[in-house]
Amino acid sequence: GEDVEQSLFLSVREGDSSVINCTYTDSSSTYLYWYKQEPGAGLQLLTYIFSNMDMKQDQRLTVLLNKKDKHLSLRIADTQTGDSAIYFCAETPGSSSASKIIFGSGTRLSIRP
Amino acid sequence: GAVVSQHPSWVICKSGTSVKIECRSLDFQATTMFWYRQFPKQSLMLMATSNEGSKATYEQGVEKDKFLINHASLTLSTLTVTSAHPEDSSFYICSASTGKGGYTFGSGTRLTVV
């Protein structure tokens, strides 16, 4: 079946790097995403990666994909208080770009001084 | 580009009434739109996939007669919660495929049924 799993909580010190991990089950996934949700708001797409890529970097964000292990991670360098939010890993099962998107449960990132 | 406008942002209604939520793609044509709901402290759950000009496809366990979805044009999809009850109180979010592997989300609607 289609399933995306991620740990529920992560706490890091301000200025350190945050690494949020995610595993998925559908090996035919074409796109994998990281979304950020601040309280009471909609989702904000942070970044996405194609399944034929191993890594993608965008400013403070680095996405690593291990397709063999079906493992996706998001690294946030120099974590700031504004990074406090819930981060959702998501995939689109199958090869269609218009297929439904499956979300993980979300990882709540909290920043301590 | 690729903006989806969702409204209302929040709504309070009496039990037994119906509420309509609109989702509009502002600068692109959205052939396919998706409706999600989110309970407090939980992830988004897909309710249905809405295709322009055809009937929506509902996920298992979602009552199609209670959550009416209409996608009459390439820029508008609506979700109507009929005969709302307190257990329908939730955060509803729509999204649309931009056709290039990305999705754009509405800002969400918080429904409170009293």
PDB file of C-alpha atoms in Angstrom:
ATOM      1  CA  GLY A   1       0.000   0.000   0.000  1.00  0.00           C
ATOM      2  CA  GLU A   2       0.888   3.648   0.017  1.00  0.00           C
ATOM      3  CA  ASP A   3       2.356   4.876   3.267  1.00  0.00           C
ATOM      4  CA  VAL A   4       4.628   7.684   4.357  1.00  0.00           C
ATOM      5  CA  GLU A   5       6.129   7.683   7.829  1.00  0.00           C
ATOM      6  CA  GLN A   6       8.025  10.265   9.802  1.00  0.00           C
ATOM      7  CA  SER A   7       8.809  10.883  13.436  1.00  0.00           C
ATOM      8  CA  LEU A   8       6.430  13.203  15.236  1.00  0.00           C
ATOM      9  CA  PHE A   9       8.803  15.524  17.086  1.00  0.00           C
ATOM     10  CA  LEU A  10      12.227  17.061  16.753  1.00  0.00           C
ATOM     11  CA  SER A  11      13.874  19.607  19.013  1.00  0.00           C
ATOM     12  CA  VAL A  12      17.076  21.412  18.048  1.00  0.00           C
ATOM     13  CA  ARG A  13      19.105  24.286  19.373  1.00  0.00           C
ATOM     14  CA  GLU A  14      19.013  27.556  17.498  1.00  0.00           C
ATOM     15  CA  GLY A  15      21.897  27.701  15.048  1.00  0.00           C
ATOM     16  CA  ASP A  16      22.273  23.933  14.800  1.00  0.00           C
ATOM     17  CA  SER A  17      21.209  21.860  11.811  1.00  0.00           C
ATOM     18  CA  SER A  18      17.853  20.068  11.814  1.00  0.00           C
ATOM     19  CA  VAL A  19      17.420  16.781  10.020  1.00  0.00           C
ATOM     20  CA  ILE A  20      13.916  15.487   9.470  1.00  0.00           C
ATOM     21  CA  ASN A  21      13.580  11.948   8.176  1.00  0.00           C
ATOM     22  CA  CYS A  22      10.874  10.200   6.210  1.00  0.00           C
ATOM     23  CA  THR A  23      10.308   6.728   4.801  1.00  0.00           C
ATOM     24  CA  TYR A  24       7.864   5.772   2.097  1.00  0.00           C
ATOM     25  CA  THR A  25       6.649   2.528   0.649  1.00  0.00           C
ATOM     26  CA  ASP A  26       5.731   3.149  -2.968  1.00  0.00           C
ATOM     27  CA  SER A  27       8.793   2.444  -5.082  1.00  0.00           C
ATOM     28  CA  SER A  28       7.130   3.936  -8.154  1.00  0.00           C
ATOM     29  CA  SER A  29       6.888   7.400  -6.614  1.00  0.00           C
ATOM     30  CA  THR A  30       7.968  10.034  -9.062  1.00  0.00           C
ATOM     31  CA  TYR A  31       7.975  13.128  -6.895  1.00  0.00           C
ATOM     32  CA  LEU A  32       8.753  13.527  -3.210  1.00  0.00           C
ATOM     33  CA  TYR A  33       8.032  16.722  -1.332  1.00  0.00           C
ATOM     34  CA  TRP A  34       8.649  18.622   1.834  1.00  0.00           C
ATOM     35  CA  TYR A  35       5.959  20.989   3.055  1.00  0.00           C
ATOM     36  CA  LYS A  36       5.941  23.364   5.979  1.00  0.00           C
ATOM     37  CA  GLN A  37       2.851  24.207   7.991  1.00  0.00           C
ATOM     38  CA  GLU A  38       2.720  27.022  10.476  1.00  0.00           C
ATOM     39  CA  PRO A  39      -0.117  27.111  13.014  1.00  0.00           C
ATOM     40  CA  GLY A  40      -3.510  27.718  11.470  1.00  0.00           C
ATOM     41  CA  ALA A  41      -2.101  28.125   7.986  1.00  0.00           C
ATOM     42  CA  GLY A  42      -2.109  26.134   4.792  1.00  0.00           C
ATOM     43  CA  LEU A  43       0.802  24.160   3.558  1.00  0.00           C
ATOM     44  CA  GLN A  44       3.810  25.826   2.046  1.00  0.00           C
ATOM     45  CA  LEU A  45       5.840  23.835  -0.435  1.00  0.00           C
ATOM     46  CA  LEU A  46       9.465  24.017   0.634  1.00  0.00           C
ATOM     47  CA  THR A  47      11.075  21.843  -1.973  1.00  0.00           C
ATOM     48  CA  TYR A  48      10.605  18.727  -4.009  1.00  0.00           C
ATOM     49  CA  ILE A  49      12.851  16.181  -5.609  1.00  0.00           C
ATOM     50  CA  PHE A  50      12.462  13.917  -8.577  1.00  0.00           C
ATOM     51  CA  SER A  51      12.938  10.241  -7.900  1.00  0.00           C
ATOM     52  CA  ASN A  52      15.923  10.080 -10.269  1.00  0.00           C
ATOM     53  CA  MET A  53      17.878  12.553  -8.126  1.00  0.00           C
ATOM     54  CA  ASP A  54      19.945  11.830  -5.036  1.00  0.00           C
ATOM     55  CA  MET A  55      20.270  15.308  -3.635  1.00  0.00           C
ATOM     56  CA  LYS A  56      18.871  18.771  -4.036  1.00  0.00           C
ATOM     57  CA  GLN A  57      20.094  21.889  -2.320  1.00  0.00           C
ATOM     58  CA  ASP A  58      18.272  25.174  -2.013  1.00  0.00           C
ATOM     59  CA  GLN A  59      19.871  27.780   0.245  1.00  0.00           C
ATOM     60  CA  ARG A  60      19.600  26.404   3.799  1.00  0.00           C
ATOM     61  CA  LEU A  61      17.671  23.335   2.702  1.00  0.00           C
ATOM     62  CA  THR A  62      19.223  20.073   1.573  1.00  0.00           C
ATOM     63  CA  VAL A  63      17.126  17.101   0.501  1.00  0.00           C
ATOM     64  CA  LEU A  64      18.676  13.652   0.335  1.00  0.00           C
ATOM     65  CA  LEU A  65      16.942  10.726  -1.324  1.00  0.00           C
ATOM     66  CA  ASN A  66      17.956   7.107  -0.888  1.00  0.00           C
ATOM     67  CA  LYS A  67      15.726   5.367  -3.343  1.00  0.00           C
ATOM     68  CA  LYS A  68      17.013   1.904  -2.461  1.00  0.00           C
ATOM     69  CA  ASP A  69      16.007   2.333   1.176  1.00  0.00           C
ATOM     70  CA  LYS A  70      13.010   4.549   0.318  1.00  0.00           C
ATOM     71  CA  HIS A  71      14.309   7.172   2.672  1.00  0.00           C
ATOM     72  CA  LEU A  72      14.021  10.926   2.306  1.00  0.00           C
ATOM     73  CA  SER A  73      15.528  13.550   4.561  1.00  0.00           C
ATOM     74  CA  LEU A  74      15.365  17.306   4.904  1.00  0.00           C
ATOM     75  CA  ARG A  75      18.275  19.150   6.443  1.00  0.00           C
ATOM     76  CA  ILE A  76      17.835  22.740   7.566  1.00  0.00           C
ATOM     77  CA  ALA A  77      21.142  24.470   8.182  1.00  0.00           C
ATOM     78  CA  ASP A  78      21.507  27.163  10.846  1.00  0.00           C
ATOM     79  CA  THR A  79      18.023  26.564  12.235  1.00  0.00           C
ATOM     80  CA  GLN A  80      16.207  29.718  13.285  1.00  0.00           C
ATOM     81  CA  THR A  81      13.156  30.338  15.471  1.00  0.00           C
ATOM     82  CA  GLY A  82      11.156  31.061  12.331  1.00  0.00           C
ATOM     83  CA  ASP A  83      11.718  27.471  11.279  1.00  0.00           C
ATOM     84  CA  SER A  84       9.428  26.266  14.060  1.00  0.00           C
ATOM     85  CA  ALA A  85       6.579  24.485  12.310  1.00  0.00           C
ATOM     86  CA  ILE A  86       5.298  21.101  11.275  1.00  0.00           C
ATOM     87  CA  TYR A  87       7.106  19.582   8.322  1.00  0.00           C
ATOM     88  CA  PHE A  88       5.293  17.113   6.113  1.00  0.00           C
ATOM     89  CA  CYS A  89       6.931  14.608   3.838  1.00  0.00           C
ATOM     90  CA  ALA A  90       4.776  13.644   0.872  1.00  0.00           C
ATOM     91  CA  GLU A  91       4.886  11.554  -2.252  1.00  0.00           C
ATOM     92  CA  THR A  92       2.900  11.145  -5.400  1.00  0.00           C
ATOM     93  CA  PRO A  93       2.456   7.424  -5.924  1.00  0.00           C
ATOM     94  CA  GLY A  94       2.739   6.290  -9.498  1.00  0.00           C
ATOM     95  CA  SER A  95       4.043   8.152 -12.498  1.00  0.00           C
ATOM     96  CA  SER A  96       1.306  10.687 -13.122  1.00  0.00           C
ATOM     97  CA  SER A  97       2.072  14.252 -12.068  1.00  0.00           C
ATOM     98  CA  ALA A  98      -1.604  14.805 -11.402  1.00  0.00           C
ATOM     99  CA  SER A  99      -2.047  11.827  -9.109  1.00  0.00           C
ATOM    100  CA  LYS A 100      -3.012  12.232  -5.517  1.00  0.00           C
ATOM    101  CA  ILE A 101      -0.430  13.163  -2.968  1.00  0.00           C
ATOM    102  CA  ILE A 102       0.115  11.101   0.170  1.00  0.00           C
ATOM    103  CA  PHE A 103       1.307  12.867   3.299  1.00  0.00           C
ATOM    104  CA  GLY A 104       3.227  11.678   6.283  1.00  0.00           C
ATOM    105  CA  SER A 105       1.956  12.542   9.713  1.00  0.00           C
ATOM    106  CA  GLY A 106       4.226  15.555  10.021  1.00  0.00           C
ATOM    107  CA  THR A 107       7.231  16.286  12.234  1.00  0.00           C
ATOM    108  CA  ARG A 108       6.875  19.120  14.707  1.00  0.00           C
ATOM    109  CA  LEU A 109      10.153  21.031  14.833  1.00  0.00           C
ATOM    110  CA  SER A 110      10.767  23.103  17.916  1.00  0.00           C
ATOM    111  CA  ILE A 111      13.722  25.394  18.434  1.00  0.00           C
ATOM    112  CA  ARG A 112      15.326  25.926  21.809  1.00  0.00           C
ATOM    113  CA  PRO A 113      17.571  28.852  22.604  1.00  0.00           C
TER     114      PRO A 113
ATOM    115  CA  GLY B   1       2.372  32.029 -10.329  1.00  0.00           C
ATOM    116  CA  ALA B   2       0.183  28.997  -9.630  1.00  0.00           C
ATOM    117  CA  VAL B   3      -1.879  30.500  -6.858  1.00  0.00           C
ATOM    118  CA  VAL B   4      -4.945  28.881  -5.368  1.00  0.00           C
ATOM    119  CA  SER B   5      -7.383  31.054  -3.504  1.00  0.00           C
ATOM    120  CA  GLN B   6      -9.594  29.362  -0.935  1.00  0.00           C
ATOM    121  CA  HIS B   7     -12.409  30.985   0.976  1.00  0.00           C
ATOM    122  CA  PRO B   8     -13.783  31.484   3.417  1.00  0.00           C
ATOM    123  CA  SER B   9     -10.781  31.269   5.725  1.00  0.00           C
ATOM    124  CA  TRP B  10     -13.002  30.416   8.615  1.00  0.00           C
ATOM    125  CA  VAL B  11     -16.683  29.814   9.116  1.00  0.00           C
ATOM    126  CA  ILE B  12     -18.944  29.079  12.052  1.00  0.00           C
ATOM    127  CA  CYS B  13     -22.277  27.496  11.324  1.00  0.00           C
ATOM    128  CA  LYS B  14     -25.150  25.971  13.206  1.00  0.00           C
ATOM    129  CA  SER B  15     -25.614  22.238  13.316  1.00  0.00           C
ATOM    130  CA  GLY B  16     -27.818  21.058  10.466  1.00  0.00           C
ATOM    131  CA  THR B  17     -26.925  23.802   8.023  1.00  0.00           C
ATOM    132  CA  SER B  18     -24.763  23.508   4.915  1.00  0.00           C
ATOM    133  CA  VAL B  19     -21.499  25.258   4.217  1.00  0.00           C
ATOM    134  CA  LYS B  20     -19.805  25.822   0.884  1.00  0.00           C
ATOM    135  CA  ILE B  21     -16.049  26.217   0.527  1.00  0.00           C
ATOM    136  CA  GLU B  22     -14.575  27.540  -2.707  1.00  0.00           C
ATOM    137  CA  CYS B  23     -11.216  26.893  -4.219  1.00  0.00           C
ATOM    138  CA  ARG B  24     -10.094  28.944  -7.215  1.00  0.00           C
ATOM    139  CA  SER B  25      -6.982  28.714  -9.318  1.00  0.00           C
ATOM    140  CA  LEU B  26      -6.088  32.311 -10.082  1.00  0.00           C
ATOM    141  CA  ASP B  27      -3.532  32.151 -12.830  1.00  0.00           C
ATOM    142  CA  PHE B  28      -3.658  28.653 -14.215  1.00  0.00           C
ATOM    143  CA  GLN B  29      -6.163  26.043 -15.211  1.00  0.00           C
ATOM    144  CA  ALA B  30      -6.643  23.301 -12.688  1.00  0.00           C
ATOM    145  CA  THR B  31      -7.959  20.196 -14.338  1.00  0.00           C
ATOM    146  CA  THR B  32      -7.584  18.282 -11.110  1.00  0.00           C
ATOM    147  CA  MET B  33      -8.136  19.543  -7.600  1.00  0.00           C
ATOM    148  CA  PHE B  34      -7.908  17.732  -4.303  1.00  0.00           C
ATOM    149  CA  TRP B  35      -9.768  18.220  -1.065  1.00  0.00           C
ATOM    150  CA  TYR B  36      -8.208  17.388   2.282  1.00  0.00           C
ATOM    151  CA  ARG B  37      -9.281  17.690   5.866  1.00  0.00           C
ATOM    152  CA  GLN B  38      -7.087  17.956   8.886  1.00  0.00           C
ATOM    153  CA  PHE B  39      -8.059  17.173  12.454  1.00  0.00           C
ATOM    154  CA  PRO B  40      -6.121  18.881  15.231  1.00  0.00           C
ATOM    155  CA  LYS B  41      -2.558  17.627  15.541  1.00  0.00           C
ATOM    156  CA  GLN B  42      -3.044  15.149  12.731  1.00  0.00           C
ATOM    157  CA  SER B  43      -1.890  14.981   9.148  1.00  0.00           C
ATOM    158  CA  LEU B  44      -3.895  15.902   6.112  1.00  0.00           C
ATOM    159  CA  MET B  45      -6.259  13.232   4.934  1.00  0.00           C
ATOM    160  CA  LEU B  46      -7.309  13.148   1.315  1.00  0.00           C
ATOM    161  CA  MET B  47     -11.090  13.273   1.001  1.00  0.00           C
ATOM    162  CA  ALA B  48     -11.611  13.339  -2.736  1.00  0.00           C
ATOM    163  CA  THR B  49     -10.112  14.091  -6.098  1.00  0.00           C
ATOM    164  CA  SER B  50     -12.073  16.501  -8.214  1.00  0.00           C
ATOM    165  CA  ASN B  51     -11.831  16.516 -11.991  1.00  0.00           C
ATOM    166  CA  GLU B  52     -13.279  19.268 -14.116  1.00  0.00           C
ATOM    167  CA  GLY B  53     -16.484  18.228 -15.790  1.00  0.00           C
ATOM    168  CA  SER B  54     -16.810  14.840 -14.133  1.00  0.00           C
ATOM    169  CA  LYS B  55     -17.787  13.309 -10.831  1.00  0.00           C
ATOM    170  CA  ALA B  56     -15.342  13.472  -7.978  1.00  0.00           C
ATOM    171  CA  THR B  57     -13.529  10.376  -6.793  1.00  0.00           C
ATOM    172  CA  TYR B  58     -13.961   9.901  -3.069  1.00  0.00           C
ATOM    173  CA  GLU B  59     -11.577   8.144  -0.752  1.00  0.00           C
ATOM    174  CA  GLN B  60     -12.804   5.193   1.226  1.00  0.00           C
ATOM    175  CA  GLY B  61     -14.836   6.210   4.230  1.00  0.00           C
ATOM    176  CA  VAL B  62     -15.769   9.657   2.915  1.00  0.00           C
ATOM    177  CA  GLU B  63     -19.510  10.143   2.454  1.00  0.00           C
ATOM    178  CA  LYS B  64     -20.102  11.578  -0.993  1.00  0.00           C
ATOM    179  CA  ASP B  65     -23.635  12.667  -0.127  1.00  0.00           C
ATOM    180  CA  LYS B  66     -22.374  14.637   2.816  1.00  0.00           C
ATOM    181  CA  PHE B  67     -19.360  16.217   1.158  1.00  0.00           C
ATOM    182  CA  LEU B  68     -20.563  17.422  -2.216  1.00  0.00           C
ATOM    183  CA  ILE B  69     -17.850  18.387  -4.645  1.00  0.00           C
ATOM    184  CA  ASN B  70     -18.435  20.346  -7.803  1.00  0.00           C
ATOM    185  CA  HIS B  71     -15.751  21.171 -10.340  1.00  0.00           C
ATOM    186  CA  ALA B  72     -17.712  22.908 -13.049  1.00  0.00           C
ATOM    187  CA  SER B  73     -14.879  24.954 -14.534  1.00  0.00           C
ATOM    188  CA  LEU B  74     -11.129  24.775 -14.894  1.00  0.00           C
ATOM    189  CA  THR B  75     -10.655  27.417 -12.231  1.00  0.00           C
ATOM    190  CA  LEU B  76     -13.218  26.573  -9.576  1.00  0.00           C
ATOM    191  CA  SER B  77     -13.949  23.620  -7.343  1.00  0.00           C
ATOM    192  CA  THR B  78     -16.359  23.746  -4.430  1.00  0.00           C
ATOM    193  CA  LEU B  79     -16.859  21.548  -1.413  1.00  0.00           C
ATOM    194  CA  THR B  80     -20.231  21.689   0.302  1.00  0.00           C
ATOM    195  CA  VAL B  81     -20.583  20.162   3.730  1.00  0.00           C
ATOM    196  CA  THR B  82     -24.263  19.301   3.957  1.00  0.00           C
ATOM    197  CA  SER B  83     -26.187  19.077   7.206  1.00  0.00           C
ATOM    198  CA  ALA B  84     -23.055  19.852   9.149  1.00  0.00           C
ATOM    199  CA  HIS B  85     -22.558  18.444  12.631  1.00  0.00           C
ATOM    200  CA  PRO B  86     -19.967  19.248  15.303  1.00  0.00           C
ATOM    201  CA  GLU B  87     -17.870  16.241  14.289  1.00  0.00           C
ATOM    202  CA  ASP B  88     -17.428  17.883  10.877  1.00  0.00           C
ATOM    203  CA  SER B  89     -15.522  20.708  12.523  1.00  0.00           C
ATOM    204  CA  SER B  90     -12.096  20.585  10.980  1.00  0.00           C
ATOM    205  CA  PHE B  91      -9.574  22.365   8.804  1.00  0.00           C
ATOM    206  CA  TYR B  92     -10.292  21.833   5.107  1.00  0.00           C
ATOM    207  CA  ILE B  93      -7.619  22.467   2.486  1.00  0.00           C
ATOM    208  CA  CYS B  94      -7.800  22.279  -1.277  1.00  0.00           C
ATOM    209  CA  SER B  95      -4.927  21.835  -3.650  1.00  0.00           C
ATOM    210  CA  ALA B  96      -4.407  21.771  -7.362  1.00  0.00           C
ATOM    211  CA  SER B  97      -1.893  20.122  -9.561  1.00  0.00           C
ATOM    212  CA  THR B  98       0.126  22.675 -11.507  1.00  0.00           C
ATOM    213  CA  GLY B  99       0.849  20.018 -14.102  1.00  0.00           C
ATOM    214  CA  LYS B 100       4.616  20.044 -13.634  1.00  0.00           C
ATOM    215  CA  GLY B 101       4.874  17.747 -10.660  1.00  0.00           C
ATOM    216  CA  GLY B 102       4.077  20.451  -8.189  1.00  0.00           C
ATOM    217  CA  TYR B 103       1.031  21.186  -6.158  1.00  0.00           C
ATOM    218  CA  THR B 104      -0.236  24.441  -4.824  1.00  0.00           C
ATOM    219  CA  PHE B 105      -2.443  24.638  -1.786  1.00  0.00           C
ATOM    220  CA  GLY B 106      -5.167  26.936  -0.662  1.00  0.00           C
ATOM    221  CA  SER B 107      -4.762  28.621   2.703  1.00  0.00           C
ATOM    222  CA  GLY B 108      -7.398  26.410   4.261  1.00  0.00           C
ATOM    223  CA  THR B 109     -10.819  26.861   5.791  1.00  0.00           C
ATOM    224  CA  ARG B 110     -11.463  26.307   9.464  1.00  0.00           C
ATOM    225  CA  LEU B 111     -15.005  25.069   9.926  1.00  0.00           C
ATOM    226  CA  THR B 112     -16.594  25.143  13.343  1.00  0.00           C
ATOM    227  CA  VAL B 113     -20.055  23.656  13.724  1.00  0.00           C
ATOM    228  CA  VAL B 114     -21.915  24.662  16.858  1.00  0.00           C
TER     229      VAL B 114
END
